[in-house]
Amino acid sequence: MKRILLLFIFLGVCQMARAQVVTVKDAESEEPLEFVTIYSNSPREYATTDASGQANISVFRGANKIEFRSIGYETATRSYAELEAESFALRLEPVSVKMDAIVVSASRWEQNSADLSYSVASIDKESIALQNPQTAADLLAISGKVYIQKSQQGGGSPMIRGFATNRLLYAIDGVRMNTAIFRSGNIQNVISLDPFAMENAEVLFGPASVIYGSDAIGGVMSFQTLTPQFSYESEPYVFGKAVARYSGANQEKTGHFDVGIGWEKWALVSSISTNNYGDLRMGQNGPDDYLKPYYVERIDSADVVVENDDPLQQRPSGFSQINMMQKLRFRPDENWDFQYAFHYSETSDYGRYDRHQRLRDGLPRYAEWKYGPQTWMMNQFSLSHTSTNSFYDILSLRLAQQSFGESRISRDLNDPNREIRAEDVLALSANLDFVKAIGANRLYYGLEAVQNEVTSTGTNENIETGKSEEGPSRYPNATWASYGAYVSADLRLAEKWKMQAGMRYNQVRLNAKFDTRFYPLPFTTAALNNGALTGSMGFVFRPDAQWIFSINGSTAFRAPNVDDVGKVFDSEPGAVVVPNPDLKAEYAYNADIGIARVFGKAVKLDLTAYYTHLNNALVRRNFVLNGQDSIIYDGELSQVQAIQNAAVARVYGVQAGLEVKLPAGFEFRADYNFQRGEEELDDGSLSPSRHAAPWFGVASIGYTHNDLQLRFYAEANGERSFEDMPFGEIGKTEIYAADADGNPYAPGWYTLNFKARYRVSEQFSVSAALENITDQRYRPYSSGISAPGRNFILAIRADF
């Protein structure tokens, strides 16, 4: 009997030791707070709360100072003993305005944004739930600091600080998403990501090659997907949500469901989303140049130009998409954490709407121009280990295999020959990252290896006879590989001064084999081997709790990829781009200066100015192939062009933000972005940069009371006149409006919008929105499709 009693006492003690779980709630609403960051310096530990506001803090035992941080709340500090005395229950007080937030994109580790010398914008799950973005591109626009271009409805190419496409880097759960065929033209790979499966997203502005390597010139977009959560009770922890949404402007019908189950050491989460978008309707009030008076149909084995009975309907632009995700997590003890993740995304075919507006001899040039299904699959294994050895406090290993598939399908009007160009990329990556605290300082270092295998095929199909034959491919079959090592540090120079510094060395190799059966290229192979050394240094000065001053200098690079070296395509009417194997990396040199000021507890103002100089810029220029400056391409005499290291580019600008907390639950926010870029042309003259959008901004008034959220906001974009039009855009008359002289230009525009969200019960909420209330007909700069007209959105959500 005595032994049994001792056994029960022992089991009880073990259960108490295991169940040291803190619960964090909002002090006013008593709602549990997710993603609260818990941190202590001694012992060096951190944790985050789950959807029920809970986290296991057993590893913090004995800590004298534990910090609890969350966006929009006062930082709370407790000792472990104080938490124990409070029964491990903590309430965080909402704040009016806050200087800092916890971010991970800057170093791949959690950091306080106020300690960084460069700018980072965070998009949390509450903002995502209220804004209800249709795609991940629209999600980025929530920040108010990212400009989105679209060539078709199934598109979304971010522009950040005058850079875009392959001069920006995408990361999903810390894994590089950029491939060797990311092009300088607008891309839409970001729509492969599911907004419903996001915990949060961050945008790091400016060069970040020290951490991320090639392509991170204008910025980094980092997405964190749903994470499996463990149970801190004897019963499994079950959580999830279901969403149904409808949008009027494109007859969108979307459904989403995710569910997670957590036990003590095992956890999993599953997610699926389906989207169906009809043809997009533009607004009633705006330039007639954007109207679509016709479309092409295949009727009785003939191409027929059909009058569009509703010129506001942009045909063809509809498409559908499915996203799936599965994650499995295992934590055998407090020091080890293993995760496996599977992601899959696939779209239907979708029309390249801008190409359907091109004319030849007064008729549509194309009967067909569409992208085939865009697919993305990722298998990822990651582990983290917490230790107190001499080399690291935390180790992180990420291994990933990604498969990308895309294709282009085109056919001229009244031509039976259909051209199909398909690309597949197998991307393998490994990242090994370490962090080590040395007193009040932190050291980050790591290794990265990336390899892309590009397979490109061409098929010519006769739609009348059904016969197919091999045709020229868009790219050579090629291998692109990158190997890098980096080290960076956060240093506390004095009580009010902090410094970040880092450097990286990267080696990039490319080997390509060209098929000369279809084009008379003077070479059959290409081999590049580029090394790049980049660095950064920045300082943060906080004289008091109301001021932050920062200054940062950094370099970045972009190594030529397969798209730069080996692509054949028609860039614009009368021009064809051909391969050029003689390329080297382009370098960026950047400087930032930032100021943030809090006035009392109600007003926050921040301002950042930046300048970026791009040397050896990879740009499209006239070229000579086999002694000829023009060749016959697609039945048309076309100017030969190629990507070349032929220019210097400069971009400078200002980002400003204002946040005002008003009485009775009201708030005001505004963001303004001005960027100006110029690029050197062949003759030495300067042209505005293509990806430096006209000024844009957003201003909003919000209201929150108990379970109700309201937001009224205005978005605006400045004009890009013909005189200010980039040289390469002047020939794309089909996507721009015409000014009084008949020249292409991008008119300025504005929209007024209203969104609301009401939590009917603890489990159910309803969201509604009326976008573009005044039904403006507008087209964001450089876009090939007009934005939605007046758009009513309704969504119903169930959380459990």
Coordinates of N, CA and C in Angstrom, one line a residue, residues 114-229:
A114 N 11.9 46.8 -33.5 CA 12.4 48.1 -33.1 C 13.9 48.1 -33.0
D115 N 14.5 46.9 -32.9 CA 16.0 46.7 -32.8 C 16.6 46.6 -34.2
L116 N 15.8 46.6 -35.3 CA 16.4 46.4 -36.6 C 16.6 47.8 -37.3
S117 N 17.7 47.8 -38.1 CA 18.0 49.1 -38.8 C 17.4 49.2 -40.1
Y118 N 16.6 48.2 -40.5 CA 15.8 48.2 -41.8 C 14.4 48.0 -41.5
S119 N 13.5 48.2 -42.5 CA 12.1 48.3 -42.2 C 11.5 46.9 -42.5
V120 N 10.5 46.5 -41.7 CA 9.8 45.2 -41.9 C 8.3 45.5 -41.6
A121 N 7.4 45.1 -42.5 CA 6.0 45.2 -42.3 C 5.4 43.8 -42.0
S122 N 4.6 43.8 -41.0 CA 3.9 42.5 -40.6 C 2.5 42.5 -40.9
I123 N 2.0 41.4 -41.4 CA 0.5 41.2 -41.7 C 0.0 40.1 -40.8
D124 N -0.7 40.4 -39.8 CA -1.2 39.3 -38.9 C -2.5 38.7 -39.3
K125 N -2.8 37.6 -38.6 CA -4.0 36.8 -39.1 C -5.3 37.6 -38.9
E126 N -5.4 38.5 -37.9 CA -6.6 39.4 -37.7 C -6.8 40.2 -39.0
S127 N -5.7 40.8 -39.5 CA -5.8 41.7 -40.7 C -6.2 40.8 -41.9
I128 N -5.7 39.6 -42.0 CA -6.1 38.7 -43.1 C -7.5 38.4 -43.0
A129 N -8.0 38.1 -41.8 CA -9.4 37.7 -41.6 C -10.4 38.8 -42.0
L130 N -10.0 40.1 -41.6 CA -10.9 41.2 -41.9 C -10.8 41.6 -43.4
Q131 N -9.7 41.6 -44.0 CA -9.5 42.0 -45.4 C -9.9 41.0 -46.4
N132 N -9.9 39.7 -46.0 CA -10.4 38.6 -46.9 C -9.8 38.6 -48.3
P133 N -8.4 38.6 -48.4 CA -7.8 38.6 -49.7 C -8.1 37.4 -50.5
Q134 N -8.3 37.6 -51.8 CA -8.6 36.4 -52.7 C -7.4 35.6 -53.0
T135 N -6.2 36.2 -53.1 CA -5.0 35.5 -53.4 C -3.9 36.0 -52.5
A136 N -2.7 35.3 -52.5 CA -1.6 35.8 -51.7 C -1.0 37.1 -52.2
A137 N -1.2 37.4 -53.5 CA -0.8 38.7 -54.0 C -1.6 39.8 -53.3
D138 N -2.9 39.6 -53.2 CA -3.8 40.6 -52.6 C -3.5 40.7 -51.1
L139 N -3.1 39.6 -50.5 CA -2.7 39.6 -49.1 C -1.5 40.5 -48.9
L140 N -0.5 40.5 -49.8 CA 0.6 41.4 -49.6 C 0.2 42.9 -49.7
A141 N -0.8 43.2 -50.5 CA -1.3 44.6 -50.6 C -1.9 45.1 -49.3
I142 N -2.3 44.2 -48.4 CA -2.8 44.7 -47.1 C -1.8 45.6 -46.4
S143 N -0.6 45.3 -46.6 CA 0.5 46.1 -45.9 C 0.4 47.6 -46.2
G144 N -0.2 47.9 -47.3 CA -0.2 49.3 -47.8 C 1.1 49.8 -48.3
K145 N 2.1 48.9 -48.4 CA 3.5 49.3 -48.8 C 4.0 48.5 -50.0
V146 N 3.1 47.6 -50.6 CA 3.5 46.7 -51.7 C 2.5 47.0 -52.8
Y147 N 3.0 47.3 -54.0 CA 2.2 47.5 -55.2 C 2.1 46.2 -56.0
I148 N 0.8 45.9 -56.4 CA 0.6 44.7 -57.1 C 0.2 45.0 -58.6
Q149 N 0.9 44.4 -59.5 CA 0.6 44.4 -60.9 C 0.0 43.1 -61.3
K150 N -1.0 43.1 -62.3 CA -1.6 41.9 -62.8 C -1.8 42.0 -64.3
S151 N -1.2 41.0 -65.0 CA -1.4 40.9 -66.4 C -2.7 40.2 -66.7
Q152 N -3.2 39.4 -65.8 CA -4.5 38.7 -65.9 C -5.0 38.4 -64.5
Q153 N -6.3 38.0 -64.5 CA -6.9 37.8 -63.1 C -6.1 36.8 -62.3
G154 N -5.6 35.7 -63.0 CA -4.8 34.7 -62.3 C -3.3 35.3 -62.3
G155 N -3.1 36.4 -61.6 CA -1.8 37.0 -61.6 C -1.6 37.8 -60.3
G156 N -0.5 38.4 -60.2 CA -0.1 39.2 -59.0 C 1.4 39.3 -58.9
S157 N 1.9 40.4 -59.4 CA 3.4 40.5 -59.4 C 3.7 41.7 -58.5
P158 N 4.3 41.5 -57.3 CA 4.5 42.6 -56.4 C 5.7 43.5 -56.9
M159 N 5.5 44.8 -56.6 CA 6.6 45.7 -56.8 C 6.9 46.4 -55.5
I160 N 8.2 46.3 -55.1 CA 8.7 46.9 -53.8 C 9.9 47.8 -54.1
R161 N 9.7 49.0 -53.7 CA 10.8 50.0 -53.8 C 11.4 50.0 -55.2
G162 N 10.6 50.0 -56.2 CA 11.1 50.1 -57.6 C 11.7 48.8 -58.2
F163 N 11.5 47.7 -57.5 CA 12.0 46.4 -58.0 C 10.9 45.4 -58.0
A164 N 11.0 44.4 -58.8 CA 9.9 43.4 -58.9 C 10.5 42.1 -59.5
T165 N 9.7 41.1 -59.6 CA 9.9 39.8 -60.3 C 11.2 39.2 -59.7
N166 N 12.2 38.9 -60.5 CA 13.4 38.2 -60.0 C 14.4 39.1 -59.3
R167 N 14.0 40.3 -58.9 CA 14.8 41.1 -58.0 C 14.2 41.2 -56.6
L168 N 13.1 40.4 -56.4 CA 12.5 40.2 -55.1 C 12.6 38.7 -54.8
L169 N 12.6 38.4 -53.5 CA 12.6 37.0 -53.1 C 11.4 36.6 -52.3
Y170 N 10.9 35.4 -52.6 CA 9.8 34.8 -51.9 C 10.3 33.7 -51.0
A171 N 9.8 33.6 -49.7 CA 10.2 32.5 -48.8 C 8.9 32.0 -48.2
I172 N 8.7 30.7 -48.2 CA 7.6 30.1 -47.6 C 8.1 29.1 -46.5
D173 N 7.7 29.4 -45.3 CA 8.2 28.7 -44.1 C 9.7 28.6 -44.1
G174 N 10.3 29.7 -44.5 CA 11.8 29.8 -44.5 C 12.5 29.2 -45.7
V175 N 11.7 28.7 -46.6 CA 12.3 28.1 -47.8 C 12.2 29.0 -49.0
R176 N 13.3 29.1 -49.7 CA 13.3 30.0 -50.9 C 12.4 29.4 -52.0
M177 N 11.5 30.3 -52.6 CA 10.6 29.9 -53.6 C 11.1 30.3 -55.0
N178 N 12.0 31.2 -55.1 CA 12.4 31.7 -56.4 C 13.1 30.5 -57.1
T179 N 12.8 30.4 -58.4 CA 13.4 29.4 -59.3 C 14.3 30.0 -60.3
A180 N 15.0 29.1 -61.1 CA 15.9 29.6 -62.1 C 15.2 30.1 -63.3
I181 N 13.9 30.0 -63.4 CA 13.2 30.6 -64.5 C 12.3 31.8 -64.1
F182 N 12.5 32.3 -62.9 CA 11.9 33.6 -62.6 C 12.4 34.7 -63.5
R183 N 11.5 35.3 -64.2 CA 11.9 36.2 -65.3 C 11.9 37.7 -64.8
S184 N 12.4 38.6 -65.7 CA 12.3 40.0 -65.4 C 11.0 40.6 -65.7
G185 N 10.2 39.9 -66.6 CA 8.8 40.3 -66.8 C 8.0 39.9 -65.6
N186 N 6.7 40.4 -65.6 CA 5.9 40.1 -64.5 C 5.6 38.6 -64.3
I187 N 5.5 38.2 -63.1 CA 5.3 36.8 -62.7 C 4.1 36.7 -61.8
Q188 N 3.6 35.5 -61.7 CA 2.4 35.2 -60.8 C 2.6 34.0 -59.9
N189 N 3.8 33.6 -59.6 CA 4.0 32.5 -58.8 C 3.4 32.6 -57.4
V190 N 3.3 33.8 -56.9 CA 2.8 34.0 -55.5 C 1.4 33.5 -55.3
I191 N 0.6 33.4 -56.4 CA -0.8 33.0 -56.3 C -0.9 31.5 -55.9
S192 N 0.3 30.8 -56.0 CA 0.3 29.4 -55.6 C 0.1 29.2 -54.1
L193 N 0.3 30.3 -53.3 CA 0.2 30.2 -51.9 C -1.3 30.5 -51.5
D194 N -1.7 29.9 -50.4 CA -3.1 29.9 -49.9 C -3.2 30.9 -48.8
P195 N -3.9 32.1 -49.0 CA -4.1 33.0 -47.9 C -4.7 32.4 -46.7
F196 N -5.7 31.5 -46.8 CA -6.4 30.9 -45.7 C -5.4 30.0 -44.8
A197 N -4.3 29.6 -45.4 CA -3.4 28.7 -44.7 C -2.3 29.5 -44.0
M198 N -2.4 30.8 -44.0 CA -1.3 31.7 -43.5 C -1.5 32.0 -42.0
E199 N -0.5 31.9 -41.2 CA -0.5 32.5 -39.9 C -0.2 33.9 -39.9
N200 N 0.8 34.3 -40.7 CA 1.2 35.7 -40.9 C 2.1 35.8 -42.1
A201 N 2.3 37.0 -42.5 CA 3.3 37.3 -43.6 C 4.1 38.6 -43.2
E202 N 5.3 38.6 -43.7 CA 6.2 39.8 -43.4 C 6.8 40.2 -44.7
V203 N 7.0 41.5 -44.8 CA 7.7 42.1 -46.0 C 9.0 42.8 -45.4
L204 N 10.1 42.4 -45.8 CA 11.4 43.0 -45.5 C 11.8 43.9 -46.6
F205 N 12.0 45.2 -46.4 CA 12.2 46.2 -47.4 C 13.7 46.4 -47.6
G206 N 14.2 46.4 -48.9 CA 15.6 46.6 -49.2 C 16.4 45.3 -49.3
P207 N 17.7 45.4 -49.6 CA 18.5 44.3 -49.9 C 18.6 43.3 -48.7
A208 N 18.6 42.0 -48.9 CA 18.7 41.0 -47.9 C 19.5 39.8 -48.3
S209 N 20.5 40.1 -49.2 CA 21.3 39.0 -49.7 C 22.1 38.3 -48.7
V210 N 22.4 39.0 -47.6 CA 23.2 38.4 -46.5 C 22.6 37.1 -46.0
I211 N 21.3 37.1 -45.8 CA 20.5 36.0 -45.3 C 20.0 35.1 -46.4
Y212 N 19.5 35.8 -47.5 CA 18.7 35.0 -48.5 C 19.5 34.8 -49.8
G213 N 20.6 35.4 -50.0 CA 21.4 35.1 -51.3 C 20.9 35.9 -52.5
S214 N 21.0 35.3 -53.6 CA 20.7 35.9 -54.9 C 19.2 36.3 -55.0
D215 N 18.9 37.4 -55.6 CA 17.6 37.9 -56.0 C 17.0 38.9 -54.9
A216 N 17.5 38.9 -53.7 CA 17.0 39.7 -52.6 C 17.5 41.1 -52.7
I217 N 17.1 41.8 -53.7 CA 17.6 43.2 -54.0 C 16.6 44.2 -53.5
G218 N 15.3 44.1 -53.9 CA 14.3 45.1 -53.5 C 13.6 44.7 -52.2
G219 N 13.7 43.4 -51.8 CA 13.0 43.0 -50.6 C 12.7 41.5 -50.5
V220 N 12.2 41.1 -49.4 CA 11.8 39.7 -49.2 C 10.4 39.6 -48.7
M221 N 9.6 38.7 -49.3 CA 8.3 38.5 -48.8 C 8.3 37.1 -48.1
S222 N 8.0 37.0 -46.9 CA 8.1 35.8 -46.1 C 6.8 35.4 -45.6
F223 N 6.4 34.2 -45.9 CA 5.1 33.7 -45.5 C 5.2 32.5 -44.5
Q224 N 4.4 32.6 -43.4 CA 4.5 31.5 -42.4 C 3.1 30.8 -42.4
T225 N 3.1 29.5 -42.8 CA 1.8 28.8 -42.8 C 1.4 28.2 -41.5
L226 N 0.2 27.7 -41.4 CA -0.3 27.1 -40.1 C 0.7 26.1 -39.6
T227 N 0.9 26.2 -38.2 CA 1.8 25.3 -37.5 C 1.0 24.3 -36.6
P228 N 1.3 23.0 -36.7 CA 0.7 22.1 -35.7 C 0.9 22.5 -34.3
Q229 N -0.1 22.4 -33.4 CA 0.0 22.8 -32.0 C -0.2 21.6 -31.1

